[in-house]
């Protein structure tokens, strides 16, 4: 695992923590230079679209494109001006116009022609969202590939199933991995669908009518969208924030799915369980005082993210309630919230991909754990067999008595079963041996693993039936 993705992430404002709670790729997609780059991409595409439609001079569009260099913007000065203006677009347009004016004063007249501040900010947000999600997707696919391999390799590796944190009935490690794979994959599909739905240009002018373009606004919007490889919405979405909120919700669901994986693995990595072991190595998961420690660091990050994400999603949902044609405050609440959610999601995806790739899987510990309840987890198997003769309620009640006897006497359930006349009248010694074998009571575990792998390979094209 290369740690460079984490070490160099961040904008400098909180770089010590950014190293844990974002990745380099997503930070690069969301930093100041990326924001300026995508805002300039909007302005260039707008000028080129309007030139192609003979609304502004072609030469003006060429000068605007030539001057679109983010490094030419004084970021600290822009930040100070944004604090006074209430958004970054107003001073950005002024600064960019000045850059063009230095090249060609006539061309500068046509910068931002017919657009408004929200058009450039929202469209830039969508472009950054797409780039950030593509980076997250790469780590998710790496994670999914590893989980799919575990599902296949451990399709028959038996371990205790646990309900309410107690041993229940046997399951397989392959089926557990299939569950993690399904949760992460479906969350990724949901996120990709939400981003695809939201990937529309924002272009509405001052109040969503594009009146300044003399009836040609829809033409310009279509050409602008084509150049940015975005969709064209039915109308401007200045205060219609459902698609953006859906992206935030999808990110929150993904963080929850990754948190589920992290919770299960961290529980399995406990010293008393040790069915899996955290990645080890110099500087990874150690303790400042205890040389022997091997902590599940990736799980800790993913669980932290899963704890933080719901509040950020709630902010995006609250920000949907925006006033009339252009909102006051709700729109502003999205600017830091969505990037924060993307950064956190990226950290969780990368950390869990690294964890699952490098963790140790311990089938011997899983096998040993099967015996910790001394056969009690097979009580349901025996009960269901006896139910064919005694009825479900009577068989269940009998096994409750016998399991308590086994615990009280500190013997195996197998021992008690072989001594009880009510059981031996129905079940032979061979029957009891068969029913006490965890590998013989796995139901459809193998089939579920196969179905999960098929659904993953089909890329989400199968509906629930």
Coordinates of C-alpha atoms in Angstrom, one line a residue:
X1 CA 0.0 0.0 0.0
X2 CA 1.3 3.4 -0.9
X3 CA 0.6 6.0 1.7
X4 CA 1.3 8.9 -0.6
X5 CA -2.4 9.2 -1.3
X6 CA -3.0 10.2 2.3
X7 CA 0.3 12.0 3.2
X8 CA 0.0 14.7 0.6
X9 CA -3.7 15.2 0.8
X10 CA -5.3 18.4 2.0
X11 CA -5.2 22.1 1.3
X12 CA -3.0 23.2 4.1
X13 CA -5.7 24.4 6.5
X14 CA -5.9 21.1 8.4
X15 CA -3.3 18.9 6.7
X16 CA -2.5 16.8 9.8
X17 CA -6.1 15.5 9.9
X18 CA -6.6 15.6 6.2
X19 CA -4.0 12.9 5.9
X20 CA -6.5 10.6 7.6
X21 CA -9.8 12.0 6.4
X22 CA -9.4 12.4 2.7
X23 CA -7.4 11.2 -0.2
X24 CA -5.0 13.0 -2.5
X25 CA -7.1 12.4 -5.6
X26 CA -10.3 13.7 -4.1
X27 CA -8.6 16.7 -2.5
X28 CA -7.2 17.6 -5.9
X29 CA -10.7 17.4 -7.4
X30 CA -12.0 19.8 -4.7
X31 CA -9.2 22.2 -3.9
X32 CA -9.1 25.9 -4.9
X33 CA -7.3 25.3 -8.1
X34 CA -9.9 22.7 -9.2
X35 CA -12.7 25.1 -8.3
X36 CA -11.1 27.8 -10.4
X37 CA -10.4 25.4 -13.2
X38 CA -14.0 24.2 -13.4
X39 CA -15.3 27.7 -13.1
X40 CA -13.1 28.8 -16.0
X41 CA -14.2 25.7 -17.9
X42 CA -17.8 27.0 -17.6
X43 CA -16.9 30.5 -18.8
X44 CA -14.9 29.2 -21.7
X45 CA -17.6 26.8 -22.8
X46 CA -20.2 29.5 -22.4
X47 CA -18.3 31.9 -24.6
X48 CA -17.6 29.2 -27.2
X49 CA -21.3 28.2 -27.2
X50 CA -22.4 31.7 -27.7
X51 CA -19.8 32.3 -30.4
X52 CA -21.0 29.2 -32.2
X53 CA -24.5 30.6 -32.2
X54 CA -23.4 34.0 -33.4
X55 CA -24.3 35.7 -30.1
X56 CA -20.8 37.0 -29.3
X57 CA -17.8 37.4 -31.7
X58 CA -15.8 34.2 -32.3
X59 CA -12.6 36.1 -31.7
X60 CA -13.8 37.1 -28.3
X61 CA -14.4 33.5 -27.4
X62 CA -10.9 32.7 -28.5
X63 CA -9.4 35.3 -26.3
X64 CA -11.5 34.2 -23.3
X65 CA -10.3 30.6 -23.8
X66 CA -6.7 31.7 -24.2
X67 CA -6.8 33.5 -20.9
X68 CA -8.4 30.7 -18.9
X69 CA -5.5 29.9 -16.6
X70 CA -6.4 29.3 -13.0
X71 CA -2.8 30.2 -11.8
X72 CA -3.5 33.7 -13.0
X73 CA -6.0 34.2 -10.2
X74 CA -4.8 35.6 -6.9
X75 CA -6.5 33.2 -4.5
X76 CA -6.0 35.1 -1.2
X77 CA -7.3 38.3 -2.9
X78 CA -10.3 36.3 -4.3
X79 CA -11.1 34.8 -0.9
X80 CA -11.1 38.3 0.7
X81 CA -13.3 39.7 -2.0
X82 CA -15.7 36.7 -1.7
X83 CA -16.2 37.4 2.0
X84 CA -17.5 40.8 1.1
X85 CA -19.5 39.7 -2.0
X86 CA -21.2 36.7 -0.5
X87 CA -19.9 34.2 -3.0
X88 CA -16.8 33.5 -5.0
X89 CA -18.3 33.9 -8.4
X90 CA -18.7 37.7 -8.3
X91 CA -15.0 38.5 -7.6
X92 CA -14.0 35.5 -9.8
X93 CA -15.8 36.9 -12.8
X94 CA -14.3 40.4 -12.1
X95 CA -10.8 38.9 -11.9
X96 CA -11.2 36.7 -14.9
X97 CA -12.6 39.7 -16.9
X98 CA -9.6 41.7 -15.9
X99 CA -7.3 38.9 -17.1
X100 CA -9.1 38.9 -20.5
X101 CA -9.1 42.7 -20.7
X102 CA -5.3 42.6 -20.4
X103 CA -5.3 40.4 -23.5
X104 CA -8.1 42.1 -25.4
X105 CA -10.4 44.7 -24.0
X106 CA -13.1 44.1 -26.5
X107 CA -13.2 40.4 -25.7
X108 CA -13.5 41.2 -22.0
X109 CA -17.0 42.6 -22.7
X110 CA -18.3 39.1 -23.4
X111 CA -17.1 37.2 -20.3
X112 CA -20.0 35.6 -18.4
X113 CA -22.4 36.9 -21.1
X114 CA -26.0 36.2 -20.0
X115 CA -25.0 34.1 -17.0
X116 CA -25.3 34.6 -13.2
X117 CA -23.1 33.8 -10.3
X118 CA -25.0 30.6 -9.4
X119 CA -24.7 29.3 -12.9
X120 CA -20.9 29.2 -12.8
X121 CA -20.7 27.9 -9.2
X122 CA -23.3 25.2 -9.6
X123 CA -21.9 23.9 -12.9
X124 CA -18.4 23.9 -11.5
X125 CA -19.8 22.0 -8.5
X126 CA -21.2 19.3 -10.8
X127 CA -17.9 19.0 -12.6
X128 CA -16.0 18.7 -9.4
X129 CA -18.5 16.2 -8.1
X130 CA -18.0 14.0 -11.1
X131 CA -14.2 14.0 -10.8
X132 CA -14.3 13.3 -7.0
X133 CA -16.8 10.4 -7.4
X134 CA -14.6 8.9 -10.2
X135 CA -11.7 8.8 -7.8
X136 CA -13.8 7.3 -5.0
X137 CA -15.1 4.7 -7.5
X138 CA -11.6 3.5 -8.2
X139 CA -11.1 2.6 -4.5
X140 CA -14.5 1.1 -4.3
X141 CA -13.9 -1.2 -7.3
X142 CA -10.6 -2.3 -5.7
X143 CA -12.4 -3.1 -2.5
X144 CA -15.2 -5.0 -4.4
X145 CA -12.6 -7.0 -6.3
X146 CA -11.0 -8.1 -3.1
X147 CA -14.3 -8.9 -1.4
X148 CA -15.4 -10.9 -4.5
X149 CA -12.2 -13.0 -4.2
X150 CA -12.8 -13.6 -0.5
X151 CA -16.4 -14.7 -1.3
X152 CA -15.1 -17.2 -3.8
X153 CA -12.2 -18.5 -1.8
X154 CA -14.1 -18.8 1.5
X155 CA -17.4 -20.0 0.1
X156 CA -17.2 -23.1 2.4
X157 CA -15.2 -21.7 5.3
X158 CA -17.4 -22.2 8.3
X159 CA -17.6 -19.9 11.3
X160 CA -20.2 -18.9 13.8
X161 CA -23.1 -16.7 12.7
X162 CA -23.7 -14.0 15.3
X163 CA -27.0 -12.3 16.2
X164 CA -27.2 -9.7 19.0
X165 CA -23.4 -10.3 19.2
X166 CA -24.0 -13.9 20.4
X167 CA -23.3 -17.2 18.5
X168 CA -26.4 -18.1 16.5
X169 CA -26.1 -20.8 13.8
X170 CA -23.2 -21.6 11.5
X171 CA -22.5 -19.5 8.4
X172 CA -19.5 -19.1 6.1
X173 CA -16.9 -16.4 5.8
X174 CA -17.7 -16.4 2.1
X175 CA -21.3 -15.4 2.9
X176 CA -20.2 -12.6 5.2
X177 CA -17.9 -11.3 2.5
X178 CA -20.8 -11.6 0.0
X179 CA -22.9 -9.5 2.2
X180 CA -20.2 -6.8 2.5
X181 CA -19.7 -7.0 -1.3
X182 CA -23.4 -6.6 -2.0
X183 CA -23.8 -3.6 0.4
X184 CA -20.8 -1.7 -1.0
X185 CA -21.6 -2.5 -4.6
X186 CA -25.3 -1.5 -4.3
X187 CA -24.2 1.7 -2.6
X188 CA -21.8 2.5 -5.4
X189 CA -24.5 1.9 -8.0
X190 CA -26.8 4.2 -6.1
X191 CA -24.2 6.9 -6.0
X192 CA -23.3 6.5 -9.7
X193 CA -27.0 6.8 -10.6
X194 CA -27.4 9.8 -8.4
X195 CA -24.4 11.6 -10.0
X196 CA -25.6 10.7 -13.5
X197 CA -29.0 12.2 -12.7
X198 CA -27.4 15.4 -11.2
X199 CA -24.9 15.8 -14.1
X200 CA -26.8 18.7 -15.7
X201 CA -25.6 22.1 -16.6
X202 CA -26.9 25.1 -14.6
X203 CA -27.8 28.0 -16.8
X204 CA -30.6 30.3 -15.9
X205 CA -29.4 33.8 -15.7
X206 CA -30.5 36.3 -13.1
X207 CA -33.8 34.6 -12.1
X208 CA -34.1 31.5 -14.2
X209 CA -35.6 33.0 -17.4
X210 CA -32.4 33.8 -19.4
X211 CA -34.2 37.0 -20.6
X212 CA -30.8 38.6 -21.3
X213 CA -30.3 36.3 -24.3
X214 CA -33.4 37.5 -26.2
X215 CA -35.1 34.1 -26.4
X216 CA -32.0 32.1 -27.3
X217 CA -31.2 30.9 -23.8
X218 CA -32.3 27.3 -24.4
X219 CA -30.0 27.1 -27.5
X220 CA -27.1 28.4 -25.5
X221 CA -27.8 26.0 -22.6
X222 CA -27.8 23.0 -25.0
X223 CA -24.6 24.0 -26.7
X224 CA -23.0 24.9 -23.3
X225 CA -24.0 21.5 -21.9
X226 CA -22.6 19.7 -25.0
X227 CA -19.2 21.3 -24.6
X228 CA -19.1 20.4 -20.9
X229 CA -20.4 16.9 -21.6
X230 CA -23.3 17.5 -19.2
X231 CA -27.0 17.0 -19.6
X232 CA -29.6 19.7 -20.2
X233 CA -32.3 19.9 -17.6
X234 CA -35.9 20.9 -18.4
X235 CA -35.3 24.2 -16.8
X236 CA -32.7 25.9 -14.5
X237 CA -32.4 24.3 -11.1
X238 CA -31.3 27.2 -9.0
X239 CA -33.6 26.4 -6.1
X240 CA -34.4 22.8 -7.1
X241 CA -31.8 21.0 -5.1
X242 CA -33.2 17.5 -5.0
X243 CA -30.6 15.9 -7.4
X244 CA -27.7 17.4 -5.4
X245 CA -29.3 16.3 -2.2
X246 CA -29.7 12.8 -3.7
X247 CA -26.0 12.7 -4.3
X248 CA -25.4 13.6 -0.7
X249 CA -27.8 10.9 0.5
X250 CA -26.1 8.4 -1.7
X251 CA -22.7 9.3 -0.3
X252 CA -24.2 8.9 3.2
X253 CA -25.5 5.5 2.4
X254 CA -22.1 4.5 1.0
X255 CA -20.4 5.6 4.2
X256 CA -22.9 3.5 6.1
X257 CA -22.1 0.4 4.0
X258 CA -18.4 0.9 4.5
X259 CA -19.0 1.5 8.2
X260 CA -20.9 -1.8 8.4
X261 CA -17.9 -3.6 6.9
X262 CA -15.6 -1.8 9.3
X263 CA -17.7 -2.7 12.3
X264 CA -17.8 -6.4 11.4
X265 CA -14.1 -6.6 10.7
X266 CA -13.1 -4.7 13.9
X267 CA -15.2 -7.1 15.9
X268 CA -13.7 -10.1 14.2
X269 CA -10.2 -8.5 14.8
X270 CA -10.7 -8.4 18.6
X271 CA -8.0 -10.3 20.5
X272 CA -10.6 -12.8 21.9
X273 CA -11.9 -13.5 18.4
X274 CA -9.0 -13.0 16.0
X275 CA -10.8 -14.5 13.0
X276 CA -9.2 -11.8 11.0
X277 CA -6.2 -9.7 11.9
X278 CA -5.5 -6.0 11.0
X279 CA -2.8 -5.1 8.5
X280 CA 0.6 -4.9 10.2
X281 CA 3.8 -3.2 9.3
X282 CA 6.0 -0.4 10.4
X283 CA 4.0 2.7 11.4
X284 CA 0.7 1.0 10.8
X285 CA -1.7 0.4 13.6
X286 CA 0.8 0.5 16.5
X287 CA 0.6 2.0 19.9
X288 CA 2.7 4.8 21.4
X289 CA 3.3 2.7 24.5
X290 CA 2.4 -0.9 23.8
X291 CA 4.8 -2.6 21.3
X292 CA 2.5 -5.6 20.8
X293 CA -0.5 -3.6 19.6
X294 CA -1.9 -4.1 16.1
X295 CA -4.9 -1.8 15.8
X296 CA -7.6 -1.8 13.1
X297 CA -6.8 1.7 11.9
X298 CA -8.7 1.6 8.6
X299 CA -11.8 0.4 10.4
X300 CA -11.5 3.3 12.9
X301 CA -11.4 5.8 10.1
X302 CA -14.4 4.2 8.3
X303 CA -16.4 4.1 11.5
X304 CA -15.5 7.8 12.2
X305 CA -16.7 8.7 8.7
X306 CA -19.9 6.7 9.2
X307 CA -20.5 8.7 12.4
X308 CA -20.0 12.1 10.7
X309 CA -21.7 11.5 7.4
X310 CA -25.4 11.5 8.6
X311 CA -25.1 15.0 9.9
X312 CA -23.6 16.3 6.6
X313 CA -26.4 14.6 4.7
X314 CA -29.0 16.2 7.0
X315 CA -27.5 19.6 6.2
X316 CA -27.9 19.0 2.5
X317 CA -31.5 17.8 2.9
X318 CA -32.2 20.9 5.0
X319 CA -30.6 23.1 2.4
X320 CA -33.2 22.0 -0.1
X321 CA -35.7 24.5 1.3
X322 CA -34.6 27.5 -0.8
X323 CA -36.6 30.7 -1.5
X324 CA -38.3 31.5 -4.7
X325 CA -36.0 31.7 -7.8
X326 CA -32.6 32.1 -6.0
X327 CA -32.0 31.0 -2.4
X328 CA -30.6 32.8 0.6
X329 CA -28.4 30.7 2.9
X330 CA -29.5 27.2 1.9
X331 CA -27.4 27.3 -1.3
X332 CA -24.4 28.7 0.7
X333 CA -24.7 25.8 3.2
X334 CA -23.9 23.3 0.4
X335 CA -20.5 24.8 -0.5
X336 CA -18.6 23.3 2.4
X337 CA -20.9 20.4 3.2
X338 CA -20.8 18.5 -0.1
X339 CA -17.0 18.7 -0.4
X340 CA -16.6 17.6 3.2
X341 CA -18.8 14.6 2.6
X342 CA -16.9 13.7 -0.6
X343 CA -13.6 13.9 1.2
X344 CA -14.7 11.8 4.1
X345 CA -16.2 9.2 1.8
X346 CA -13.0 9.0 -0.2
X347 CA -11.0 8.3 3.0
X348 CA -13.4 5.5 4.1
X349 CA -13.3 3.9 0.7
X350 CA -9.5 4.0 0.4
X351 CA -8.9 2.9 4.0
X352 CA -11.3 -0.1 3.7
X353 CA -9.9 -1.1 0.4
X354 CA -6.4 -1.1 1.9
X355 CA -7.6 -2.9 5.0
X356 CA -9.4 -5.8 3.2
X357 CA -6.5 -6.2 0.8
X358 CA -3.9 -6.5 3.6
X359 CA -5.8 -8.1 6.5
X360 CA -5.0 -11.7 7.5
X361 CA -7.8 -14.2 7.4
X362 CA -7.6 -16.9 10.0
X363 CA -9.8 -20.0 9.1
X364 CA -8.3 -22.0 12.1
X365 CA -9.6 -19.4 14.5
X366 CA -13.0 -19.5 12.8
X367 CA -13.0 -23.3 13.2
X368 CA -12.0 -23.0 16.8
X369 CA -14.7 -20.5 17.5
X370 CA -17.3 -23.0 16.3
X371 CA -16.6 -25.1 19.4
X372 CA -16.8 -22.2 22.0
X373 CA -20.5 -22.9 22.8
X374 CA -19.8 -26.7 22.9
X375 CA -22.4 -27.5 20.2
X376 CA -25.1 -25.2 21.4
X377 CA -25.2 -23.4 18.0
X378 CA -26.6 -26.6 16.5
X379 CA -29.6 -26.6 18.7
X380 CA -31.8 -25.3 15.9
X381 CA -30.7 -28.0 13.6
X382 CA -31.7 -30.7 16.1
X383 CA -34.9 -28.9 17.0
X384 CA -36.1 -28.7 13.4
X385 CA -35.3 -32.4 12.9
X386 CA -37.3 -33.4 16.0
X387 CA -40.1 -31.1 15.0
X388 CA -41.0 -33.5 12.2
X389 CA -42.2 -35.9 14.9
X390 CA -42.9 -33.7 18.0
X391 CA -44.1 -30.5 16.4
X392 CA -42.2 -27.2 16.3
X393 CA -43.2 -25.9 19.7
X394 CA -42.6 -29.1 21.6
X395 CA -39.2 -29.6 19.9
X396 CA -38.2 -26.1 20.6
X397 CA -39.1 -26.4 24.3
X398 CA -37.2 -29.7 24.6
X399 CA -34.0 -28.2 23.1
X400 CA -34.3 -25.2 25.4
X401 CA -34.3 -27.7 28.4
X402 CA -31.4 -29.7 27.0
X403 CA -29.2 -26.7 26.2
X404 CA -29.6 -25.4 29.7
X405 CA -28.7 -28.8 31.1
X406 CA -25.6 -28.9 28.9
X407 CA -24.5 -25.5 30.2
X408 CA -25.3 -26.4 33.8
X409 CA -23.3 -29.6 33.6
X410 CA -20.6 -28.0 31.5
X411 CA -20.8 -30.7 28.9
X412 CA -21.4 -30.7 25.1
X413 CA -24.9 -30.6 23.7
X414 CA -24.0 -33.8 21.9
X415 CA -23.5 -35.5 25.2
X416 CA -26.9 -34.5 26.6
X417 CA -28.7 -35.4 23.4
X418 CA -27.3 -39.0 23.4
X419 CA -28.4 -39.4 27.1
X420 CA -32.0 -38.2 26.6
X421 CA -34.6 -40.9 25.8
X422 CA -36.9 -38.5 24.1
X423 CA -34.2 -37.7 21.6
X424 CA -32.8 -41.1 21.1
X425 CA -36.3 -42.5 20.5
X426 CA -36.3 -40.4 17.3
X427 CA -32.7 -39.9 16.4
X428 CA -30.0 -42.5 15.9
X429 CA -26.3 -41.8 17.0
X430 CA -25.5 -41.2 13.4
X431 CA -28.3 -38.7 13.1
X432 CA -27.1 -36.8 16.1
X433 CA -23.5 -36.8 14.7
X434 CA -24.8 -35.5 11.4
X435 CA -26.9 -32.8 13.0
X436 CA -24.1 -31.6 15.2
X437 CA -21.8 -30.9 12.2
X438 CA -21.8 -27.1 11.5
X439 CA -20.8 -27.7 7.9
X440 CA -24.0 -29.7 7.4
X441 CA -26.3 -26.8 8.5
X442 CA -25.4 -24.0 6.1
X443 CA -28.7 -23.9 4.1
X444 CA -28.4 -21.8 1.0
X445 CA -25.1 -20.1 2.0
X446 CA -23.2 -21.3 -1.1
X447 CA -26.1 -20.4 -3.4
X448 CA -26.3 -16.9 -1.9
X449 CA -22.6 -16.4 -2.5
X450 CA -22.9 -17.4 -6.1
X451 CA -25.9 -15.1 -6.5
X452 CA -24.0 -12.2 -5.0
X453 CA -21.1 -12.7 -7.3
X454 CA -23.3 -12.9 -10.3
X455 CA -25.1 -9.7 -9.3
X456 CA -21.8 -7.9 -8.9
X457 CA -20.5 -9.1 -12.2
X458 CA -23.6 -8.0 -14.0
X459 CA -23.0 -4.5 -12.8
X460 CA -26.4 -3.8 -11.2
X461 CA -28.5 -4.8 -14.2
X462 CA -30.5 -7.3 -12.2
X463 CA -33.6 -6.1 -10.3
X464 CA -34.8 -7.7 -7.1
X465 CA -37.4 -10.4 -8.0

